[in-house]
Coordinates of C-alpha atoms and ligand atoms in Angstrom, one line a residue:
X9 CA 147.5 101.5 83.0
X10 CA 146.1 101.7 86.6
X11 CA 143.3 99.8 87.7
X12 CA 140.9 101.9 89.3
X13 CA 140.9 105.2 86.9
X14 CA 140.0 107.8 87.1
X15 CA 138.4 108.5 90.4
X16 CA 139.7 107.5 93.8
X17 CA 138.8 108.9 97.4
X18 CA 140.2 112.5 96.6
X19 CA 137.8 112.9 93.4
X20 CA 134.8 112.5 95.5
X21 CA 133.9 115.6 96.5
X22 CA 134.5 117.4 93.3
X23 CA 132.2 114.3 91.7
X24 CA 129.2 114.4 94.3
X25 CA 129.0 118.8 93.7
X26 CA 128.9 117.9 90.0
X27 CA 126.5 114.8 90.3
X28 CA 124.5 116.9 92.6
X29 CA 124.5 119.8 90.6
X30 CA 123.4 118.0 87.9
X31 CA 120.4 116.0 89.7
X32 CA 119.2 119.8 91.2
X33 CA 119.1 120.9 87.0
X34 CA 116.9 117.7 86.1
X35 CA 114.6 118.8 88.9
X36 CA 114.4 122.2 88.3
X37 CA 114.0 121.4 84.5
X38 CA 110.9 118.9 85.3
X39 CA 108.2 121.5 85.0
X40 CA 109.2 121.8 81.2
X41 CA 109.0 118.2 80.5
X42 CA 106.3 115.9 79.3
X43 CA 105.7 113.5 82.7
X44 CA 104.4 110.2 81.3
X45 CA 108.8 109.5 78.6
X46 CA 107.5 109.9 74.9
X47 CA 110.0 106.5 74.2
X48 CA 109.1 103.9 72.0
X49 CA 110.1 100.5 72.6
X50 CA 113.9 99.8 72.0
X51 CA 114.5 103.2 71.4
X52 CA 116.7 103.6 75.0
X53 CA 118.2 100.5 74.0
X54 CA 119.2 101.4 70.1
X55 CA 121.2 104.2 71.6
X56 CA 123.0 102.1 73.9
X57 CA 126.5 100.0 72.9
X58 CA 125.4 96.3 72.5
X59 CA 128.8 95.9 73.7
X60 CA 130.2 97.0 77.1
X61 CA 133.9 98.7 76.8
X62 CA 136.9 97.1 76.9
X63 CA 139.3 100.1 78.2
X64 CA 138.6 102.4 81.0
X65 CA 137.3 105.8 80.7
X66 CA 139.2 108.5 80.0
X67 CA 139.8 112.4 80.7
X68 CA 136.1 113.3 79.9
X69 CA 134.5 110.2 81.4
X70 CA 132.3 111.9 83.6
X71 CA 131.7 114.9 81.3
X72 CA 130.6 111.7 78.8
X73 CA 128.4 109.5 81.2
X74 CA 126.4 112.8 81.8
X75 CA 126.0 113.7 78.1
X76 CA 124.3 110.0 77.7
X77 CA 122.0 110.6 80.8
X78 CA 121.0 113.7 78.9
X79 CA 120.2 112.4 75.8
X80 CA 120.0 108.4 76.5
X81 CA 118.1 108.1 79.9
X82 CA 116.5 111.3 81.1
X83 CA 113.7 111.0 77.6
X84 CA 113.5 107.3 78.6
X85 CA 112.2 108.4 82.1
X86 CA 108.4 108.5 83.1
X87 CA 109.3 111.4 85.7
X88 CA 107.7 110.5 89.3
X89 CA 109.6 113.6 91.1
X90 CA 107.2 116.1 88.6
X91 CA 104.9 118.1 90.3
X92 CA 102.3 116.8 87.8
X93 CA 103.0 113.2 88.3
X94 CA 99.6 112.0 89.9
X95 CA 99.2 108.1 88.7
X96 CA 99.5 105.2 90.7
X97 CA 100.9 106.2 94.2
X98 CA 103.8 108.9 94.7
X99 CA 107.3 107.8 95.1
X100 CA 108.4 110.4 97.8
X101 CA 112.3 111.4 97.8
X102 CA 114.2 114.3 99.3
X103 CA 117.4 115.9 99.8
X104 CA 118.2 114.2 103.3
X105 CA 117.1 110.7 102.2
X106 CA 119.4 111.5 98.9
X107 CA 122.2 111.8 101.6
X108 CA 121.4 109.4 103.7
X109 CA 121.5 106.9 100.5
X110 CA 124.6 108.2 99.7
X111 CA 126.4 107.9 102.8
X112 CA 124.7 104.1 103.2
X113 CA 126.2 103.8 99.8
X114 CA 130.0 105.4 100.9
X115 CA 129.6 103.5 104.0
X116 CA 129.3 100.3 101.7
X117 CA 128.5 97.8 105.1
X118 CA 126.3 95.2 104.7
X119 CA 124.3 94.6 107.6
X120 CA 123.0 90.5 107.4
X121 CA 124.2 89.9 110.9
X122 CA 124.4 92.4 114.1
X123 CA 128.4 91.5 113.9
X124 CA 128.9 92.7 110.3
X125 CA 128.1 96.1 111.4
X126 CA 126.3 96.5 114.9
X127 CA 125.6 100.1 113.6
X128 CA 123.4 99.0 110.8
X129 CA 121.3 96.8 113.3
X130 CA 121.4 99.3 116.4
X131 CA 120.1 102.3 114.6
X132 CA 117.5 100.5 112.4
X133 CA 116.1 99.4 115.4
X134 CA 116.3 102.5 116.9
X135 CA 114.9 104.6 114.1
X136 CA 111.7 101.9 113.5
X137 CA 111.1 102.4 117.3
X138 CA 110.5 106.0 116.1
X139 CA 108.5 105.3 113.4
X140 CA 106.1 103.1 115.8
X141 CA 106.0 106.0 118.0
X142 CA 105.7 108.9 115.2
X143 CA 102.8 106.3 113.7
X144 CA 100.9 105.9 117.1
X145 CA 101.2 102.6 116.6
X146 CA 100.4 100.1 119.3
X147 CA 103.3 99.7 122.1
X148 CA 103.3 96.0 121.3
X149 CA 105.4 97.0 117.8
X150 CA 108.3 98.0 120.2
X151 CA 111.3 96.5 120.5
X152 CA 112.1 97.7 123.7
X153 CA 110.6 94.9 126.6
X154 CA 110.5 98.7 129.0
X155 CA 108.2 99.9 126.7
X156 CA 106.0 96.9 125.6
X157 CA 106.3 94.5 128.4
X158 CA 107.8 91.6 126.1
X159 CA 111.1 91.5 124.7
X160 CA 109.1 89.9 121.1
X161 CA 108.1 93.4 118.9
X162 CA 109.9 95.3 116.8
X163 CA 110.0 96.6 113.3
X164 CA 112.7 95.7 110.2
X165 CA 113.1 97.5 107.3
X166 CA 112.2 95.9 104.0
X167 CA 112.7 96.4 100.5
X168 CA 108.8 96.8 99.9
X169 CA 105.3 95.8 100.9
X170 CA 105.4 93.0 99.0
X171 CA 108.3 91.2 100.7
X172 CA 106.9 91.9 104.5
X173 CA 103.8 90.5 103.2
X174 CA 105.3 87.0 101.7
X175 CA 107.5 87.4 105.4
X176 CA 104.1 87.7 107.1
X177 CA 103.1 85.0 105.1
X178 CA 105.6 82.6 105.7
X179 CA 105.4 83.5 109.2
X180 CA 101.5 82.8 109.7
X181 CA 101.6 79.4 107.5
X182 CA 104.3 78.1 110.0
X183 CA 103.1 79.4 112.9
X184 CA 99.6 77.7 112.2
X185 CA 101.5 74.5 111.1
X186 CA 103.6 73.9 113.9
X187 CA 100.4 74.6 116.3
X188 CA 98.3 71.9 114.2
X189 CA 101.4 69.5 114.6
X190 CA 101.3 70.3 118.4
X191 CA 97.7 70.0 118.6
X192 CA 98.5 66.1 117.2
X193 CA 96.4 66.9 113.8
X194 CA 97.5 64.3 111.4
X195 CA 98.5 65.0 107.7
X196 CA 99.8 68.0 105.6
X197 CA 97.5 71.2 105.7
X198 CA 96.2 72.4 103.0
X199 CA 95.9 76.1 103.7
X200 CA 94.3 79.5 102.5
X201 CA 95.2 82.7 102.7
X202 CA 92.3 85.5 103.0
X203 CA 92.0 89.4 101.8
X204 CA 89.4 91.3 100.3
X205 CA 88.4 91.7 96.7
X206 CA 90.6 95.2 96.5
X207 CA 94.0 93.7 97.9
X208 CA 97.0 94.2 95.7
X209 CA 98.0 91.6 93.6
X210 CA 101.2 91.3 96.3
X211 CA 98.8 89.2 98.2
X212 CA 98.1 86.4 95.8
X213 CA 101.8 86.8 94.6
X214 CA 103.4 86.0 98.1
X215 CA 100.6 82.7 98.2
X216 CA 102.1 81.5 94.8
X217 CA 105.9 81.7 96.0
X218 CA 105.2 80.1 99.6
X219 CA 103.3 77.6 97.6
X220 CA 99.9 77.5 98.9
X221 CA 98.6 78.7 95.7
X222 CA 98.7 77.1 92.3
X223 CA 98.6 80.0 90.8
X224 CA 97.1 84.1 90.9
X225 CA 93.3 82.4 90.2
X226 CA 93.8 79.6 92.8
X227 CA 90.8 80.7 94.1
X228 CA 90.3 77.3 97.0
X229 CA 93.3 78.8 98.3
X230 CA 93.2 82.4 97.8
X231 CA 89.8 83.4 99.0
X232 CA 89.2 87.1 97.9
X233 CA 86.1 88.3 100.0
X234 CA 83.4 90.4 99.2
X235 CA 83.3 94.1 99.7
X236 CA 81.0 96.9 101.0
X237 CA 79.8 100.1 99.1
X238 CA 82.6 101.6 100.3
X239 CA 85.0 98.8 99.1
X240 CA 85.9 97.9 101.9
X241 CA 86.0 93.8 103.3
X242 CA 82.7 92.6 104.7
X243 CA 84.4 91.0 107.5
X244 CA 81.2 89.4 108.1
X245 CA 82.3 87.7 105.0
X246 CA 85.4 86.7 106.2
X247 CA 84.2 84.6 109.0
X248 CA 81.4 82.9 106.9
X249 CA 84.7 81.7 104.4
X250 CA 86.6 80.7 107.2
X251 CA 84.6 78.7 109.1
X252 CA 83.2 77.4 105.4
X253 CA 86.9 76.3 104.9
X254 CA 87.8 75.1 108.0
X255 CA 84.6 72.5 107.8
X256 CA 85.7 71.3 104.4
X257 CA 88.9 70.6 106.0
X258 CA 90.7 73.7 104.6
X259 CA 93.5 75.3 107.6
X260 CA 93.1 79.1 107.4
X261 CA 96.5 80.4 107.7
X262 CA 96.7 84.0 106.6
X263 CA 94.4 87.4 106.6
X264 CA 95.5 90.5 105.0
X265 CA 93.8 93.6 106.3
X266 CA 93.8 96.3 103.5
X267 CA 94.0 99.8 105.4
X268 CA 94.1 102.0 102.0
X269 CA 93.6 99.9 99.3
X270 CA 95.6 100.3 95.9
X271 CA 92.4 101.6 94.0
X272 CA 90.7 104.0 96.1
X273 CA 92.4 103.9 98.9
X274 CA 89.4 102.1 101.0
X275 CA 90.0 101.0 104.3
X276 CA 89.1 97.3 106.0
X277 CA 88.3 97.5 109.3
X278 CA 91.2 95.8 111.2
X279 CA 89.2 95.4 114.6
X280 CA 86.6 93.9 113.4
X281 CA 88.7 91.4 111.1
X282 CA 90.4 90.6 114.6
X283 CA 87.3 89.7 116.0
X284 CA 86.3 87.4 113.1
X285 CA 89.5 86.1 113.6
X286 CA 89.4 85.4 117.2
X287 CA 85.7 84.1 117.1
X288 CA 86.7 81.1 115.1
X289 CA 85.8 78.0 117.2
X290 CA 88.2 76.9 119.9
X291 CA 91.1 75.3 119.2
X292 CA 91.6 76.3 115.6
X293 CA 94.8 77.9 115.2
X294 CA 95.4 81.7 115.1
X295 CA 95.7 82.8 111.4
X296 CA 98.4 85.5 110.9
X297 CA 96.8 88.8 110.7
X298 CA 98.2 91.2 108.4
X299 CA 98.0 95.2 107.8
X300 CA 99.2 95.9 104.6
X301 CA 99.0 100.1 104.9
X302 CA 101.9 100.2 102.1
X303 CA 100.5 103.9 101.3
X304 CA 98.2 105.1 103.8
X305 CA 100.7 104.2 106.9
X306 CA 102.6 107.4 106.3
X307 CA 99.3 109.8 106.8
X308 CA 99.0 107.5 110.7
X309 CA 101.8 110.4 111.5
X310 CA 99.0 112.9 111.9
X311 CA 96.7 112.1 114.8
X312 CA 93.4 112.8 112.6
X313 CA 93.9 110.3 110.5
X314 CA 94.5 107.4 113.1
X315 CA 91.2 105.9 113.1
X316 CA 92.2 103.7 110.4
X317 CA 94.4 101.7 112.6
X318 CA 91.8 101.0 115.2
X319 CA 92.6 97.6 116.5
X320 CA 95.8 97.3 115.2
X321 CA 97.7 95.9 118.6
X322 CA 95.2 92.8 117.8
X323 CA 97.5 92.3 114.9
X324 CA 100.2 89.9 114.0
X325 CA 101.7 92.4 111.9
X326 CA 101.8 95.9 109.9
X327 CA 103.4 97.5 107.2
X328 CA 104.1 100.6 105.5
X329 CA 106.2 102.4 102.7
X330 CA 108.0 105.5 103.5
X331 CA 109.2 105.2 100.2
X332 CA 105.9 106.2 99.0
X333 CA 104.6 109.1 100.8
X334 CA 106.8 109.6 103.8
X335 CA 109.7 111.6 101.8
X336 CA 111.9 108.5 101.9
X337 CA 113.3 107.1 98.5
X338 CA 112.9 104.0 97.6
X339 CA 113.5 101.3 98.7
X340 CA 112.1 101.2 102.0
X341 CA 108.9 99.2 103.8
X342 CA 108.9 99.6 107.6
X343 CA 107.3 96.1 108.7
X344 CA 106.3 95.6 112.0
X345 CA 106.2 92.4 114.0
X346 CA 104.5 91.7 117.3
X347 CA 105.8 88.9 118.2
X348 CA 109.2 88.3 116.2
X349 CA 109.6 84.7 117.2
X350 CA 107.4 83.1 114.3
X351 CA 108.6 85.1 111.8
X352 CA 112.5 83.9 112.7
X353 CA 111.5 80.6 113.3
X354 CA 110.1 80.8 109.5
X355 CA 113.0 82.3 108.1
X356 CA 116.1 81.2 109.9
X357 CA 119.0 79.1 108.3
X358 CA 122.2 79.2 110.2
X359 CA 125.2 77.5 107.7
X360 CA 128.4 77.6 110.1
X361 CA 129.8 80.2 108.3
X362 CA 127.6 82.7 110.0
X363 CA 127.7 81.2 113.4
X364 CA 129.0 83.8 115.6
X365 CA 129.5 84.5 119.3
X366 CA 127.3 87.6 119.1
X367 CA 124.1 85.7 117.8
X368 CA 124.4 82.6 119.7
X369 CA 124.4 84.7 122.9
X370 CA 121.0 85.4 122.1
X371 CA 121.3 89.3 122.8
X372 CA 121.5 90.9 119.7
X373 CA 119.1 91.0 116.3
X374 CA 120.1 89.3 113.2
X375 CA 117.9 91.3 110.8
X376 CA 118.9 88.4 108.4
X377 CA 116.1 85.9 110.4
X378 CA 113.6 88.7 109.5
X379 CA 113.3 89.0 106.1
X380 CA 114.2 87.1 102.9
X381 CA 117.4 87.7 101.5
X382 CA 119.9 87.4 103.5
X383 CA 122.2 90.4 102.8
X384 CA 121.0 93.8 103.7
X385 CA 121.9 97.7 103.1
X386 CA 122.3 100.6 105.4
X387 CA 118.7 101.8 104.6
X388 CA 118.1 103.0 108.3
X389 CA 120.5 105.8 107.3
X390 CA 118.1 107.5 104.9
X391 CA 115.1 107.3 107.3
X392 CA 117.4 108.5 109.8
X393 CA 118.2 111.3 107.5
X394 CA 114.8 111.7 107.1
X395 CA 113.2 112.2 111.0
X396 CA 116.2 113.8 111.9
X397 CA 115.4 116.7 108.9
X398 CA 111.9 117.3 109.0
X399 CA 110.9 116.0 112.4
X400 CA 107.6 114.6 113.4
X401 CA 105.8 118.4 112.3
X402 CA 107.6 118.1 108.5
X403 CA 106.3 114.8 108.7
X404 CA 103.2 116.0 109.2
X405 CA 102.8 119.0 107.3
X406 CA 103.8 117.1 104.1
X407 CA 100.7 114.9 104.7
X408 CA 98.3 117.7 105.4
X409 CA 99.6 119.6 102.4
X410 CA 99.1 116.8 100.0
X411 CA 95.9 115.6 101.5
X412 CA 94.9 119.6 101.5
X413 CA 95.9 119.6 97.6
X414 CA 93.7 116.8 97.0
X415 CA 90.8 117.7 98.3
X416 CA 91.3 121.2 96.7
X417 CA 91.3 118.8 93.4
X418 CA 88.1 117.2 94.5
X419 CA 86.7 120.6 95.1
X420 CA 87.5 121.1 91.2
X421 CA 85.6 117.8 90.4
X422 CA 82.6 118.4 92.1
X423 CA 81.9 121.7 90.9
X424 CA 81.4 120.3 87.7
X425 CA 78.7 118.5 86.4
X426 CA 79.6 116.2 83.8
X427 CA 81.8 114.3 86.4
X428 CA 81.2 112.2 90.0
X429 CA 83.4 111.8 92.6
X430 CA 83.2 107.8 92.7
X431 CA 84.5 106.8 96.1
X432 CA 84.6 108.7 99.4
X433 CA 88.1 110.3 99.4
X434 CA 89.8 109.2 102.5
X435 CA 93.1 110.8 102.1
X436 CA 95.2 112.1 99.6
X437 CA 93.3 110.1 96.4
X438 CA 90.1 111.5 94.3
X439 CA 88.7 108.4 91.9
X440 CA 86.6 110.4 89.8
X441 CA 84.8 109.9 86.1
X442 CA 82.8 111.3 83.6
X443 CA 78.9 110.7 85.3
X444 CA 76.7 108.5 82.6
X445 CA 79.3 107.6 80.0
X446 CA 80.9 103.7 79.4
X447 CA 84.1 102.9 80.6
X448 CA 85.9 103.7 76.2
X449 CA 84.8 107.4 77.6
X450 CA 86.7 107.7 80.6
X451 CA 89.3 105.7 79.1
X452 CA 89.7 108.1 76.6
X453 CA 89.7 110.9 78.4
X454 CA 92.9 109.8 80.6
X455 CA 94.5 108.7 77.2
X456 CA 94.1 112.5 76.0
X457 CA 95.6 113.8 79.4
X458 CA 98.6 111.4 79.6
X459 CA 99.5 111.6 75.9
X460 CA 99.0 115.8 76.2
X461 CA 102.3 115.5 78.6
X462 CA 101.1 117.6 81.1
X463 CA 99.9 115.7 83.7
X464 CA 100.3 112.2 84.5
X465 CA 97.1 110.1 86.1
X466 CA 96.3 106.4 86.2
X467 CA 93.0 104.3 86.6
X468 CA 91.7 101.3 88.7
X469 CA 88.8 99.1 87.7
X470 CA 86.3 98.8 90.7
X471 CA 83.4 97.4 91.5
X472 CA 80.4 100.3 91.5
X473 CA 76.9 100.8 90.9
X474 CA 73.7 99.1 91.8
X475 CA 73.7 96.5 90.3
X476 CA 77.5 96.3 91.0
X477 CA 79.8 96.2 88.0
X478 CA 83.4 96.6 87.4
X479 CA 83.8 100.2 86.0
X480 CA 86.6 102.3 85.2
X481 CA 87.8 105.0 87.1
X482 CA 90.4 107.7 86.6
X483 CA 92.6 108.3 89.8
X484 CA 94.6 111.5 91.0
X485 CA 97.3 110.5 94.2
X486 CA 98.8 113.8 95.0
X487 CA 101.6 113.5 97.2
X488 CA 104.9 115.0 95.2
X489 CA 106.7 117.3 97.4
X490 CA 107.1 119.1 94.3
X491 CA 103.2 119.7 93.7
X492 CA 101.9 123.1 94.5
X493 CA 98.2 124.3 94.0
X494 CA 99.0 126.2 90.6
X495 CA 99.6 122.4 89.5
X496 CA 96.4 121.4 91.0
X497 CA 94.4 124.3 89.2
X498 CA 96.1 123.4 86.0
X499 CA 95.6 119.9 86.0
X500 CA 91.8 120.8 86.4
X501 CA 91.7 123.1 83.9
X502 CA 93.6 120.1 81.1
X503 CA 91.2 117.8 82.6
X504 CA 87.9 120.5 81.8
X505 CA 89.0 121.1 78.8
X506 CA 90.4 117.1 77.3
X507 CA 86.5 116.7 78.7
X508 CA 84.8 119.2 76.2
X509 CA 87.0 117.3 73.6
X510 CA 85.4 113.8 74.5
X511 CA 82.0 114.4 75.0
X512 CA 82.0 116.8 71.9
Ligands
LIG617 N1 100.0 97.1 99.0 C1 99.4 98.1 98.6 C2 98.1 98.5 99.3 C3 99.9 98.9 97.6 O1 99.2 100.0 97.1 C4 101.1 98.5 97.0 C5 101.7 99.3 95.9 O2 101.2 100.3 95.4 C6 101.8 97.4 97.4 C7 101.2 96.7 98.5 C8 103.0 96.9 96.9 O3 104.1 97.7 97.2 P1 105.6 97.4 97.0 O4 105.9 97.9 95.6 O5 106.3 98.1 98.1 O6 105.7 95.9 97.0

């Protein structure tokens, strides 16, 4: 019997053509199918063996594995690559980040140290100084000193938002810590972390695991401040709970600046946060300030839309996802760092066994020091892939398409009556309900549309109305590649009509 049947180097070719030939069927087959999988629970599980097999595969193997994926996994799928797929936030893929996955996959480095493949460092760095560049983002996110003036920026790649954010974290707590120590303040900190009322749950999530929270509702050390009527922080706000904390003897540690929050894609005000931030009295030490962009940092590739990042270089750091609307799949979170040095000093452990000439000479990057885990993938490859593909105008005309599509939808929404537009649409995202009926209405009416298999949408519960309570809102994020405006107009029209069914 050999070991490693029945596909070696040679098969590969013939494998990829049929692999790829068989992910181009499921996507030209997705108009046809329901978006939100039809599966009950268990039933993806009742088809599978409950044990795994003790011989290799034979002749058909391949011909079998792609029968179960066809009758086993493909109806267990909620399918985010369909052109009707409008819930949450899109999940962007495409052909060259497909590749570039695979290569990074054939490639099969792993890139914890700048030694265990100089490639995998050298071009990540390469391609995020790009990204800052394709973002507009502030030279101080560089990592090249010629083009910042300091050899401290630079960006990382990161499975998501919610790991730069606990890195950012983790960073700022430390930072703020050692400064206290220098300062000669006596006694363990006990510190708080800041965002607004709208920030994802990531924020409270990162303050649990670097154990300044006791828990999601810790609310002494999770402060979530108030919002304006367009749900965005009341930085104002911000600097009345600091200072309030600071006086009770609280050690602010940590801001997150929400530019396009989860809901309705509002947008905090990152220069005036700053200023709150760098009004607090003298001597208190710098919290860590934090963009979390996760979705909205893809549209900062078109000019127009970079007023949102006003104020960023007063920053400490920024992230976004490509591998939500930036045709990247996932996972990849660009995070970038002004200054590096806190964040390494917060996450660097150096056992002997990854001592190495290259690091201790101090001129190369260990991405390990920059993130959590310390083993990391070839992701630059697929972001690589990516710029290289469309180039900064394919960036941008995916954006404008999608935010062109959604507006076209909010177009649809306005013209009728019986529904508002809830928030003020500031990119690709309408948040829209039924005008004068409970939240059971609209709830209903995005049950009917998600069970009718035709289009897929999600909600948020915000905070709306005078006065303010939390209502339900129905949400379309248009940003599929795969989305034309025949799927717009038809998702209007299944809307319309589920609507005549509710209100009777
Ligand atoms: N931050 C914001 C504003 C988000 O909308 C999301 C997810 O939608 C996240 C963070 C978390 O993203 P990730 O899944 O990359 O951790």
């Amino acid at each position: 019997m050999t070991i490693y049947p029945p596909a070696g180097p040679h098969d590969l070719p013939q494998l990829l053509a049929d692999f790829g030939r068989w992910i181009s069927d499921y996507w030209q087959s997705l108009p046809e199918r329901p978006v939100l999988s039809r599966a009950n629970p268990g039933d993806v599980l009742g088809k599978l063996p409950q044990h795994p097999p003790e011989l290799p595969g034979g002749d058909t193997l391949w011909h079998d594995i792609r029968a179960d994926l066809d009758s086993i996994v493909v109806p267990g799928l909620t399918h985010w690559q369909h052109p009707s797929f409008y819930a949450y936030f899109p999940a962007n893929i495409s052909v060259p980040a497909i590749l570039g996955d695979v290569v990074s996959a054939g490639l099969g480095v792993q890139g914890m140290l700048w030694l265990t493949s100089p490639a995998c460092t050298e071009l990540e760095t390469r391609v995020l100084d790009w990204l800052r560049e394709l973002l507009g983002l502030p030279v101080c996110f560089d990592s090249r000193p010629e083009v910042s003036g300091v050899p401290w920026g630079g960006g990382v790649i990161q499975g998501t938002a919610s790991e730069a954010t606990l890195s950012a974290m983790v960073a700022g707590r430390d930072r703020v810590r050692r400064e206290r120590q220098g300062a000669g303040v006596a006694g363990r900190a006990e510190f708080v972390v800041y965002a607004s009322g709208q920030s994802h749950s990531s924020i409270a999530k990162a303050a649990m695991i670097a154990g300044i929270a006791d828990g999601a509702n810790d609310d002494r050390h999770i402060r979530l401040i108030d919002v304006d009527d367009e749900l965005a922080m009341k930085s104002g706000a911000l600097g009345e709970a600091m200072r309030a904390d600071l006086s009770a003897g609280l050690t602010p540690c940590f801001v997150c600046v929400n530019v396009g929050t989860t809901a309705t894609t509002a947008m905090d005000r990152i220069d005036q946060i700053a200023a709150e931030v760098d009004g607090l009295p003298a001597g208190t030490p710098r919290p860590w300030v934090h963009v979390d962009a996760a979705h909205a940092g893809a549209a900062a590739v078109c000019p127009e839309h970079r007023g949102m990042l006003r104020g960023l270089e007063r920053a400490d750091s920024f992230c976004f996802n490509p591998h939500k609307w930036l045709l990247t799949n996932f996972d990849c979170d660009c995070f970038f760092v002004r200054d590096r040095r806190p964040l390494i000093e917060a996450l660097s452990v150096t056992p002997s066994y990854l001592r190495n000439q290259a690091s201790e000479s101090g001129a190369v990057i260990d991405y390990r020091d920059w993130q959590i885990p310390l083993g990391r993938r070839f992701r630059a490859l697929k972001l690589w892939f990516v710029i290289r593909a469309f180039g900064a105008e394919g960036l941008r005309a995916h954006v404008r398409r999608t935010i062109g599509l959604a507006s076209r939808f909010e177009e649809h929404v306005r013209s009728d009556g019986r529904f508002e537009v809830v928030t003020r649409r500031t990119l690709n995202l309408v948040c829209f309900r039924l005008r004068e009926k409970g939240d059971e209405v609209q709830r209903r009416l995005m049950d009917r549309i998600n069970q009718g298999g035709s289009a897929f949408l999600s909600h948020a519960v915000v905070p709306l109305g005078e006065p303010r309570r939390p209502s339900f809102v129905l949400r379309v994020a248009v940003g599929a590649p795969l989305t034309r405006e025949s799927d717009i107009d038809r998702l209007w029209r299944t809307i319309s009509t589920h609507a005549d069914e509710v209100l009777g």
